Short mmCIF file of C-alpha atoms in Angstrom, two decimals:
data_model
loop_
_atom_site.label_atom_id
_atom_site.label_comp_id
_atom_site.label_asym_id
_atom_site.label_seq_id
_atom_site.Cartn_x
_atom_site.Cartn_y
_atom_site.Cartn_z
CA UNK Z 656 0.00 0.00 0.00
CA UNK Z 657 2.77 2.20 0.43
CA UNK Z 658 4.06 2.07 -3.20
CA UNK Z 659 0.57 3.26 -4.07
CA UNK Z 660 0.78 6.28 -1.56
CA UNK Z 661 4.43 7.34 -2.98
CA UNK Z 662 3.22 6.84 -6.76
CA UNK Z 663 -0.34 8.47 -6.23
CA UNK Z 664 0.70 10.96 -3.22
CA UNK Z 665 -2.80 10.11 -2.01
CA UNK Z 666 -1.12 8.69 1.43
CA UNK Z 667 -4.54 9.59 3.02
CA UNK Z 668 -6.88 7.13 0.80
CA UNK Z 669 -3.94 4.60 1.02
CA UNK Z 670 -4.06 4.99 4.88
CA UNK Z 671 -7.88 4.60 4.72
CA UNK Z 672 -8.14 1.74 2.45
CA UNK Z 673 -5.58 -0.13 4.80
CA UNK Z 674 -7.64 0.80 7.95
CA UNK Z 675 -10.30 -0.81 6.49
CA UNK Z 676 -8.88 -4.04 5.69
CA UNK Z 677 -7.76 -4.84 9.00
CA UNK Z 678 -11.03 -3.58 10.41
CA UNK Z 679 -12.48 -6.46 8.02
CA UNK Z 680 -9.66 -9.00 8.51
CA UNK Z 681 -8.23 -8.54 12.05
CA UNK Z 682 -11.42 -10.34 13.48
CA UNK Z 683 -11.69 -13.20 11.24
CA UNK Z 684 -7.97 -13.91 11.93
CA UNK Z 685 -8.71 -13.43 16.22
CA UNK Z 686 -11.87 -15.88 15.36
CA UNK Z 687 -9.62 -18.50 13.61
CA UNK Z 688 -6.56 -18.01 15.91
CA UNK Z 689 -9.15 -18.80 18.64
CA UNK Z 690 -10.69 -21.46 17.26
CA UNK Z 691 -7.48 -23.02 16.37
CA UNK Z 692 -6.52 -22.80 20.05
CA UNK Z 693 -9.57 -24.44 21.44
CA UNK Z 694 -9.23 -27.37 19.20
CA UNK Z 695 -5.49 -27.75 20.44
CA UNK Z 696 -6.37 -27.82 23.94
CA UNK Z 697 -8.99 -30.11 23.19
CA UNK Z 698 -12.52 -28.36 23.09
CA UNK Z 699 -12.51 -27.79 26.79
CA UNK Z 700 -14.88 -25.73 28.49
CA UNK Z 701 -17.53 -25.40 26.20
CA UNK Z 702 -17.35 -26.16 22.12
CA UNK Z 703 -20.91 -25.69 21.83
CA UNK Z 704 -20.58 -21.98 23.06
CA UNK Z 705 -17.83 -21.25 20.65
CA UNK Z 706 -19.37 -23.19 17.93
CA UNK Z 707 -22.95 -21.14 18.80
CA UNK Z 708 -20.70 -17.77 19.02
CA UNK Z 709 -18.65 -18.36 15.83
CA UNK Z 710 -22.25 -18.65 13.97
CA UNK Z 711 -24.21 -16.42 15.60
CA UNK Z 712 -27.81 -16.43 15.60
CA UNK Z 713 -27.81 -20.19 14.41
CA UNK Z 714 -30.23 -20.80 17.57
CA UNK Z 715 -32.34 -17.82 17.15
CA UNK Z 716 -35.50 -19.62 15.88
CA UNK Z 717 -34.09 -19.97 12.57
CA UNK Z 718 -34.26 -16.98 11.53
CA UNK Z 719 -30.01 -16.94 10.82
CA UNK Z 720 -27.83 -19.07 9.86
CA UNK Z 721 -27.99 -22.63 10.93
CA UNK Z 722 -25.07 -24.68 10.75
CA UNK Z 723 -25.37 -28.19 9.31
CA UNK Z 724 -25.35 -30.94 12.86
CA UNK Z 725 -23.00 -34.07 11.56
CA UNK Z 726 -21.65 -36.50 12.90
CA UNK Z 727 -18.16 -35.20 12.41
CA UNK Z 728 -18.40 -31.78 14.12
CA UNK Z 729 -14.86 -32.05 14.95
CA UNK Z 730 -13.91 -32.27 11.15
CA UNK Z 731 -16.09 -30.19 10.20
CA UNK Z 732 -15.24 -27.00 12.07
CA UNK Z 733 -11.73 -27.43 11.18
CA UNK Z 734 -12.53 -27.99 7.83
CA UNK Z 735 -14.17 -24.85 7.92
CA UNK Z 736 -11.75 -22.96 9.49
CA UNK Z 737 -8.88 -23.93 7.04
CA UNK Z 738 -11.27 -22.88 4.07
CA UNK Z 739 -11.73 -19.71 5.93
CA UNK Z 740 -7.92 -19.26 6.16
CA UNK Z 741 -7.40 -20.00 2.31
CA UNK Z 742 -10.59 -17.34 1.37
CA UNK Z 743 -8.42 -14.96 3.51
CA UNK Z 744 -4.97 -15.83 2.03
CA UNK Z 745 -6.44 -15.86 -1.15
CA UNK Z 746 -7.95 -12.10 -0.44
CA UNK Z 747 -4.68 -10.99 0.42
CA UNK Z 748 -2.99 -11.80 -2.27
CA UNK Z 749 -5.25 -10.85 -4.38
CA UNK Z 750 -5.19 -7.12 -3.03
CA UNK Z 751 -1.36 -7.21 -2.82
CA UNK Z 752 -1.40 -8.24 -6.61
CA UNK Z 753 -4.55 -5.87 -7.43
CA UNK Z 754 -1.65 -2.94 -6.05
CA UNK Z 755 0.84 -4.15 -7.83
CA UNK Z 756 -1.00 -3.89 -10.79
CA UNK Z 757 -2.12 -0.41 -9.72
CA UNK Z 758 1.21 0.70 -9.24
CA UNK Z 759 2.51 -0.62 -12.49
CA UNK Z 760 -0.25 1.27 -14.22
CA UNK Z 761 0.44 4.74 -12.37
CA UNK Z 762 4.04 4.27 -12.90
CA UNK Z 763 3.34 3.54 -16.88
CA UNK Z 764 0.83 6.50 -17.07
CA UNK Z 765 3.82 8.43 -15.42
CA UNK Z 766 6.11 7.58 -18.15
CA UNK Z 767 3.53 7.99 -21.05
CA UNK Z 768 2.81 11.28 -19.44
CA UNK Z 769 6.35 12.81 -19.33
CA UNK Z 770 6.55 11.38 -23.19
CA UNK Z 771 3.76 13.37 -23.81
CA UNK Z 772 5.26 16.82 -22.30
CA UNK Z 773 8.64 15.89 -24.37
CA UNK Z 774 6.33 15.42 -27.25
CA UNK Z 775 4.56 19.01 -26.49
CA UNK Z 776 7.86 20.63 -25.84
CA UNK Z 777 9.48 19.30 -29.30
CA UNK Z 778 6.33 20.16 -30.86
CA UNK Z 779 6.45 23.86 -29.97
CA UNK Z 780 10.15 24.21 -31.06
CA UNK Z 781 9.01 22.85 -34.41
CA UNK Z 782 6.37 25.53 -34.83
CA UNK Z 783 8.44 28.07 -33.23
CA UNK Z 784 11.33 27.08 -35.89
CA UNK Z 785 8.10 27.21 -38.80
CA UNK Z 786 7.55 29.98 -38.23
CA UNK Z 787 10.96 32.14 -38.33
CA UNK Z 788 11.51 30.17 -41.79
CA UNK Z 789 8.59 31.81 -42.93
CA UNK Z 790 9.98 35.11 -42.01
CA UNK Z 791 13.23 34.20 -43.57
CA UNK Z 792 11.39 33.40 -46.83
CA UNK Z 793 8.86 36.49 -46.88
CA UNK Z 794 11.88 38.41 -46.91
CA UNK Z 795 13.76 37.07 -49.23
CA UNK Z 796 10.98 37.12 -51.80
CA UNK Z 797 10.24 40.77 -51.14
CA UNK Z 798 13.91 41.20 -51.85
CA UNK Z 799 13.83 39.43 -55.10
CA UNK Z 800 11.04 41.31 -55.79
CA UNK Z 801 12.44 44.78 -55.29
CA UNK Z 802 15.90 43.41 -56.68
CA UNK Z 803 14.25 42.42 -60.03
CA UNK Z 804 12.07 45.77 -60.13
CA UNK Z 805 15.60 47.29 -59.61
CA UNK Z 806 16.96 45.75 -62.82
CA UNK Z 807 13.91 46.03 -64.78
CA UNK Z 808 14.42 49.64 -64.17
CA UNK Z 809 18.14 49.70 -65.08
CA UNK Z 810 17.48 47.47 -68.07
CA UNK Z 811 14.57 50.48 -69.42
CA UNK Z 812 16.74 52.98 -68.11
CA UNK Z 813 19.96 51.21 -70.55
CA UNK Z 814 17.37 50.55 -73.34
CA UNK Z 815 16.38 54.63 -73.38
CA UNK Z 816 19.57 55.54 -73.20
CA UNK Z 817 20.81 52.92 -76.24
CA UNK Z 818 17.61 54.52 -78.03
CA UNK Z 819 19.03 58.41 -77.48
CA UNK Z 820 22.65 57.57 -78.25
CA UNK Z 821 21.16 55.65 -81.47
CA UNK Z 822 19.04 58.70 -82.38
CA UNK Z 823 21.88 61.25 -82.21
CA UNK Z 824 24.05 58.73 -84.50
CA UNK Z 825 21.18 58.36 -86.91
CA UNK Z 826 20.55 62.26 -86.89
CA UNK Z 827 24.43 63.35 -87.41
#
């Protein structure tokens, strides 16, 4: 959980969320941890009261729960017990993998995300660079422009002149 809170910086949710799972968990385990303990020293001092108190409300008139009376109560309980320890171990590892998975994906997003600014970033430059080469070439075309006015003037300005000089020949 605390890979989540240093990926997500959401330590308060990740404190919550943990909270909350051992409010669920911690009194299955004390139930099963006691259980285990009466069985080991035997069932002494009343089995029926623990069995009555670990399903509650099984003698209520049937309105609960009633657990199934066999033969093998003994085998039974534990059996049910040791399922109830694999449902828990199996819970647990499936949160622990559910935030690994969760971390993986925030750390991915992270990466994709900081691809994406580089991507920005390098996109700007590109349109910043666009956009003085534009410049560049507006005003080199305004100089051909005025460069080719320039000689268009020169070359009617050498033509009149050729015209004049060819005019005085003719008229001498």
């Amino acid at each position: 959980m605390q890979g989540l809170a240093e990926v997500e910086d959401d330590t308060a949710r990740i404190a919550e969320a943990s909270r909350r799972v051992e409010r669920d968990i911690q009194p299955l385990e004390a139930e099963v941890e006691r259980a285990l303990a009466e069985k080991r020293d035997g069932g002494q001092g009343g089995g029926d009261t623990a069995r009555d108190e670990l399903f509650s409300g099984a003698s209520s008139g049937g309105h609960g729960y009633e657990a199934p009376m066999l033969d093998g109560e003994d085998n039974d309980t534990e059996r049910l017990i040791r399922d109830s320890e694999s449902l828990l171990m199996e819970s647990q590892a499936l949160c622990a993998e559910s935030e690994q998975m969760g971390a993986s994906t925030l750390q991915t997003m992270g990466m994709q995300r900081e691809q994406l600014i580089n991507a920005s970033s390098d996109l700007e430059g590109t349109r910043n660079a666009t956009e003085q080469a534009r410049r560049v070439l507006r005003d080199m075309r305004s100089r051909t422009v005025r460069n080719k006015i320039f000689l268009y003037s020169v070359i009617v300005v050498l033509i009149l002149a050729n015209g004049a000089v060819l005019y005085r020949l003719i008229k001498k």
